CSV table of C-alpha atoms in Angstrom, one decimal:
chain,number,residue,atom,x,y,z
A,1,MET,CA,-25.6,-25.8,41.2
A,2,THR,CA,-22.0,-26.6,40.7
A,3,LEU,CA,-20.7,-29.7,38.8
A,4,SER,CA,-17.4,-31.1,38.1
A,5,VAL,CA,-17.1,-32.3,34.6
A,6,THR,CA,-13.4,-32.5,33.6
A,7,ILE,CA,-9.9,-32.8,35.3
A,8,TYR,CA,-7.9,-30.8,32.5
A,9,GLY,CA,-9.8,-27.6,32.5
A,10,PHE,CA,-13.3,-26.2,33.4
A,11,ASP,CA,-16.4,-25.3,31.6
A,12,LEU,CA,-17.8,-22.0,32.9
A,13,ARG,CA,-21.3,-23.2,32.1
A,14,GLU,CA,-21.1,-26.0,34.5
A,15,VAL,CA,-19.2,-24.2,37.2
A,16,ASN,CA,-21.9,-21.5,37.7
A,17,LYS,CA,-24.8,-21.2,35.2
A,18,THR,CA,-25.9,-18.0,36.9
A,19,THR,CA,-22.7,-16.0,36.5
A,20,CYS,CA,-21.6,-16.5,32.9
A,21,ASN,CA,-23.3,-14.6,30.1
A,22,ALA,CA,-22.2,-15.2,26.5
A,23,ASN,CA,-23.8,-12.0,25.4
A,24,PHE,CA,-21.2,-9.4,25.0
A,25,GLU,CA,-21.5,-5.7,25.7
A,26,PRO,CA,-21.2,-3.6,22.5
A,27,VAL,CA,-17.7,-2.6,21.7
A,28,ASN,CA,-17.0,0.9,20.3
A,29,VAL,CA,-14.2,0.6,17.8
A,30,LEU,CA,-12.3,3.4,16.2
A,31,ILE,CA,-10.4,2.6,13.0
A,32,TYR,CA,-7.8,5.0,11.8
A,33,ASP,CA,-8.2,5.7,8.0
A,34,GLY,CA,-5.9,8.6,7.3
A,35,GLU,CA,-3.4,9.4,4.6
A,36,ALA,CA,-1.0,6.8,5.9
A,37,THR,CA,-3.3,3.8,5.8
A,38,SER,CA,-4.1,1.2,3.2
A,39,THR,CA,-7.7,1.3,1.9
A,40,ASP,CA,-7.6,-2.5,1.6
A,41,SER,CA,-6.6,-2.9,5.2
A,42,VAL,CA,-9.4,-0.5,6.6
A,43,ASP,CA,-12.0,-2.3,4.2
A,44,GLY,CA,-10.6,-5.6,5.5
A,45,LEU,CA,-11.2,-4.7,9.1
A,46,GLU,CA,-14.7,-3.5,8.5
A,47,TYR,CA,-15.4,-6.8,6.6
A,48,CYS,CA,-14.1,-8.9,9.5
A,49,LEU,CA,-16.1,-7.1,12.1
A,50,GLU,CA,-19.2,-7.3,10.0
A,51,GLN,CA,-18.6,-11.0,9.2
A,52,ALA,CA,-18.0,-11.9,12.9
A,53,GLN,CA,-21.3,-10.3,13.8
A,54,LYS,CA,-23.2,-12.2,11.1
A,55,ASN,CA,-21.5,-15.5,12.3
A,56,ASP,CA,-22.2,-14.8,15.9
A,57,PRO,CA,-25.4,-12.7,16.9
A,58,ASN,CA,-24.0,-12.3,20.5
A,59,LEU,CA,-21.4,-9.9,19.1
A,60,LYS,CA,-21.8,-6.2,18.4
A,61,PHE,CA,-19.1,-3.8,17.1
A,62,ASN,CA,-20.0,-0.2,16.7
A,63,TYR,CA,-17.1,0.9,14.5
A,64,THR,CA,-16.4,4.2,13.0
A,65,THR,CA,-13.4,5.5,10.9
A,66,THR,CA,-11.3,8.7,11.4
A,67,ASP,CA,-8.4,10.5,9.9
A,68,VAL,CA,-7.7,12.4,13.0
A,69,ILE,CA,-6.9,10.8,16.4
A,70,ASN,CA,-7.0,13.1,19.6
A,71,SER,CA,-8.5,12.9,23.0
A,72,GLU,CA,-11.7,14.4,21.7
A,73,VAL,CA,-12.1,11.7,18.9
A,74,LEU,CA,-11.0,8.9,21.3
A,75,SER,CA,-13.6,9.9,23.9
A,76,GLY,CA,-16.3,7.2,24.3
A,77,GLN,CA,-14.3,4.5,22.3
A,78,ASP,CA,-13.1,1.1,23.7
A,79,VAL,CA,-10.5,0.2,21.2
A,80,LEU,CA,-8.4,2.1,18.8
A,81,VAL,CA,-7.3,0.2,15.7
A,82,ILE,CA,-4.4,1.2,13.3
A,83,SER,CA,-3.8,-1.3,10.5
A,84,GLY,CA,-1.5,-1.5,7.5
A,85,GLY,CA,0.0,1.5,5.6
A,86,ASP,CA,3.0,3.5,5.2
A,87,ILE,CA,4.9,3.8,8.4
A,88,GLN,CA,6.9,6.9,7.4
A,89,LEU,CA,3.6,8.8,6.7
A,90,LEU,CA,2.1,7.5,9.9
A,91,PHE,CA,5.1,8.3,12.3
A,92,ASN,CA,4.9,11.9,10.8
A,93,ASP,CA,1.1,12.3,10.5
A,94,PRO,CA,0.3,15.6,12.4
A,95,SER,CA,-3.3,14.5,12.7
A,96,VAL,CA,-2.3,11.8,15.1
A,97,ASN,CA,-1.6,12.7,18.7
A,98,SER,CA,0.5,9.8,20.1
A,99,GLU,CA,0.3,11.3,23.6
A,100,ASP,CA,-3.4,11.2,23.6
A,101,ILE,CA,-3.2,7.5,22.4
A,102,LYS,CA,-1.1,6.6,25.4
A,103,LYS,CA,-3.4,8.3,27.7
A,104,PHE,CA,-6.4,6.6,26.2
A,105,VAL,CA,-4.7,3.2,26.8
A,106,GLU,CA,-3.5,4.1,30.2
A,107,SER,CA,-6.9,4.9,31.4
A,108,GLY,CA,-8.1,1.3,30.6
A,109,ASN,CA,-8.9,1.2,26.9
A,110,GLY,CA,-7.5,-0.9,24.1
A,111,TYR,CA,-5.1,-0.6,21.2
A,112,MET,CA,-4.8,-3.0,18.3
A,113,GLY,CA,-2.0,-2.5,15.8
A,114,ILE,CA,-1.5,-4.4,12.7
A,115,CYS,CA,1.7,-4.1,10.6
A,116,ALA,CA,2.3,-0.2,10.3
A,117,GLY,CA,0.0,0.0,13.4
A,118,ALA,CA,2.4,-2.3,15.3
A,119,TYR,CA,5.4,-0.5,14.1
A,120,ALA,CA,3.9,2.8,15.4
A,121,ALA,CA,2.9,1.4,18.7
A,122,SER,CA,6.4,-0.3,19.3
A,123,ASN,CA,9.6,1.2,20.2
A,124,TYR,CA,11.0,0.8,16.7
A,125,ASN,CA,13.8,3.2,16.0
A,126,GLY,CA,15.1,2.9,12.3
A,127,GLU,CA,15.5,4.3,8.9
A,128,TYR,CA,11.8,5.1,8.6
A,129,GLY,CA,11.6,7.0,12.0
A,130,SER,CA,10.6,6.1,15.5
A,131,GLY,CA,7.6,4.3,17.0
A,132,TRP,CA,5.6,6.1,19.5
A,133,GLY,CA,6.2,3.6,22.4
A,134,ILE,CA,2.6,3.1,23.3
A,135,SER,CA,3.6,-0.6,24.0
A,136,PRO,CA,6.2,-0.2,26.6
A,137,ASN,CA,7.6,-3.7,26.4
A,138,VAL,CA,7.6,-4.4,22.6
A,139,GLY,CA,10.6,-3.9,20.4
A,140,CYS,CA,10.5,-4.0,16.6
A,141,ASN,CA,12.8,-4.5,13.7
A,142,TYR,CA,12.1,-3.7,10.0
A,143,THR,CA,11.9,-6.7,7.8
A,144,TYR,CA,11.5,-7.1,4.1
A,145,ALA,CA,9.4,-10.2,4.6
A,146,ASP,CA,6.6,-10.4,1.8
A,147,GLY,CA,4.1,-13.0,0.7
A,148,PHE,CA,1.9,-15.5,2.6
A,149,VAL,CA,2.9,-17.2,5.9
A,150,PRO,CA,1.2,-19.6,8.2
A,151,ILE,CA,1.1,-18.7,12.0
A,152,THR,CA,0.4,-20.8,15.1
A,153,ILE,CA,-1.6,-19.5,17.9
A,154,THR,CA,0.3,-20.6,21.0
A,155,SER,CA,-1.6,-22.4,24.0
A,156,TYR,CA,-1.0,-19.0,25.7
A,157,GLY,CA,-2.7,-17.3,22.9
A,158,VAL,CA,-5.5,-19.8,23.0
A,159,ASN,CA,-6.2,-19.2,26.6
A,160,THR,CA,-5.8,-15.6,26.2
A,161,LEU,CA,-8.1,-14.9,23.2
A,162,LYS,CA,-10.4,-17.8,24.4
A,163,TYR,CA,-9.7,-19.2,20.8
A,164,SER,CA,-11.7,-22.3,19.6
A,165,ALA,CA,-13.4,-23.4,16.5
A,166,GLY,CA,-16.9,-22.0,16.0
A,167,LYS,CA,-18.7,-19.1,17.8
A,168,ILE,CA,-17.0,-17.0,20.4
A,169,ASP,CA,-18.5,-18.1,23.7
A,170,PRO,CA,-16.4,-17.6,26.8
A,171,CYS,CA,-19.0,-19.8,28.8
A,172,ALA,CA,-18.2,-22.7,26.7
A,173,PHE,CA,-14.4,-22.1,26.5
A,174,ILE,CA,-12.3,-24.9,28.1
A,175,SER,CA,-8.9,-23.9,29.2
A,176,SER,CA,-5.9,-25.9,28.0
A,177,THR,CA,-2.1,-26.0,28.5
A,178,THR,CA,-1.4,-27.9,25.3
A,179,ASP,CA,-4.0,-26.7,22.6
A,180,THR,CA,-2.6,-24.7,19.7
A,181,PHE,CA,-4.2,-23.6,16.3
A,182,THR,CA,-2.3,-23.2,13.1
A,183,LEU,CA,-3.9,-20.8,10.6
A,184,LEU,CA,-2.8,-20.6,7.1
A,185,SER,CA,-2.1,-17.8,4.4
A,186,PHE,CA,-1.4,-14.5,6.4
A,187,THR,CA,-0.4,-11.6,4.2
A,188,VAL,CA,3.0,-10.1,5.2
A,189,SER,CA,4.4,-7.0,3.6
A,190,ASN,CA,7.5,-5.6,5.1
A,191,THR,CA,6.1,-6.8,8.3
A,192,PRO,CA,7.5,-5.7,11.5
A,193,GLY,CA,9.8,-8.1,13.5
A,194,LEU,CA,8.1,-8.0,16.9
A,195,TYR,CA,9.8,-9.0,20.2
A,196,LYS,CA,10.1,-8.4,23.9
A,197,ASN,CA,13.2,-8.3,25.9
A,198,GLY,CA,13.9,-11.3,28.1
A,199,ASN,CA,11.7,-14.3,28.3
A,200,TYR,CA,8.3,-13.9,26.9
A,201,THR,CA,5.3,-16.0,25.4
A,202,PRO,CA,3.7,-14.7,22.2
A,203,ILE,CA,0.1,-14.8,21.5
A,204,ALA,CA,1.2,-16.3,18.1
A,205,ILE,CA,4.4,-17.5,16.4
A,206,TYR,CA,5.3,-17.9,12.8
A,207,ALA,CA,4.8,-21.6,11.9
A,208,GLU,CA,7.7,-22.0,9.4
A,209,ASN,CA,11.3,-22.3,10.6
A,210,ASN,CA,14.3,-20.9,9.0
A,211,THR,CA,12.8,-17.7,7.7
A,212,VAL,CA,13.5,-14.1,8.2
A,213,LEU,CA,10.6,-14.1,10.6
A,214,SER,CA,11.1,-17.2,12.5
A,215,SER,CA,13.0,-15.5,15.3
A,216,TYR,CA,10.2,-13.0,15.9
A,217,ALA,CA,6.6,-13.2,17.4
A,218,ALA,CA,3.6,-12.9,15.0
A,219,ILE,CA,1.2,-11.6,17.6
A,220,LEU,CA,2.2,-10.0,21.0
A,221,ASP,CA,0.1,-8.6,23.8
A,222,ASP,CA,1.3,-5.9,26.3
A,223,LYS,CA,-0.3,-3.5,28.9
A,224,ARG,CA,0.0,0.2,29.3
A,225,GLY,CA,-1.5,1.4,32.7
A,226,SER,CA,-4.8,-0.4,33.0
A,227,GLY,CA,-5.3,-0.8,29.3
A,228,ARG,CA,-4.5,-3.6,26.9
A,229,ILE,CA,-2.4,-3.6,23.7
A,230,ILE,CA,-2.3,-6.3,20.9
A,231,LEU,CA,0.0,-6.0,18.1
A,232,SER,CA,0.2,-8.3,14.8
A,233,GLY,CA,3.0,-8.4,12.3
A,234,PRO,CA,0.8,-10.4,9.7
A,235,HIS,CA,-2.5,-9.2,8.4
A,236,PRO,CA,-5.5,-11.2,9.6
A,237,GLU,CA,-7.8,-8.6,8.0
A,238,LEU,CA,-6.6,-9.1,4.3
A,239,ASP,CA,-7.7,-11.8,1.9
A,240,PRO,CA,-8.0,-14.6,3.1
A,241,ALA,CA,-9.4,-12.8,6.0
A,242,LYS,CA,-9.6,-14.3,9.4
A,243,PRO,CA,-12.8,-12.5,11.0
A,244,GLU,CA,-12.8,-14.9,14.0
A,245,LEU,CA,-9.2,-13.8,14.9
A,246,VAL,CA,-9.8,-10.2,14.4
A,247,ALA,CA,-12.9,-10.2,16.5
A,248,ARG,CA,-11.2,-12.0,19.3
A,249,MET,CA,-8.2,-9.5,19.2
A,250,VAL,CA,-10.7,-6.6,19.6
A,251,LEU,CA,-12.8,-8.3,22.3
A,252,TRP,CA,-9.5,-8.9,24.2
A,253,ALA,CA,-8.2,-5.5,23.9
A,254,SER,CA,-11.7,-4.2,25.1
A,255,LYS,CA,-11.6,-6.6,28.0
A,256,ARG,CA,-14.7,-8.4,26.9
A,257,ILE,CA,-12.8,-11.7,27.0
């Protein structure tokens, strides 16, 4: 049975009750935990995934950590996450095979990079080394931004991540061309200034004007082959953590939403 309930969006529950399923397939998540990473950042990711599952029983993240990244370790995973740490060490970590990461994403899997992980995935080229170019369309400048900042999830980001208050339920999500969400207190620490060439719409922007970060994107999406990439300059996994945002980023990268 099909019902029309709104003129400004649509509710998938009412469009077709037989085709929408709010129960997500489990997501296999590989978290890099090598010499170059921050323990706080890795712990924060694990906390966010655990907390998201507690808040929403429909979610299941099978996560593991590794200090080696190659094709063998990536086999069977849906998303690779590299978070905060030392970019110079990360760029030069012999245990990380960036070409294998590219192939992993090209074949349809996901990559999520936060801070150092975003530097590494981008086309950054600066005093601390060169990014791996996993994200073909994202450029990056080094910044010395430090402290706490608010970010705003754009209407594009809201629709892309199916972002809303409460549980993550794509069957209940109503698309909008105007809704945005401003989230407070994201940690930034020498955060990457992310951008794309030409016109583009970020997943999220920095909410404050006239700062060193205001001309950059806070969160960007990209594609490589048939895979998805999502990069964040600020830290949603650090205190005060944003489990609902981390979970949506992982779900999007894994094509669950």
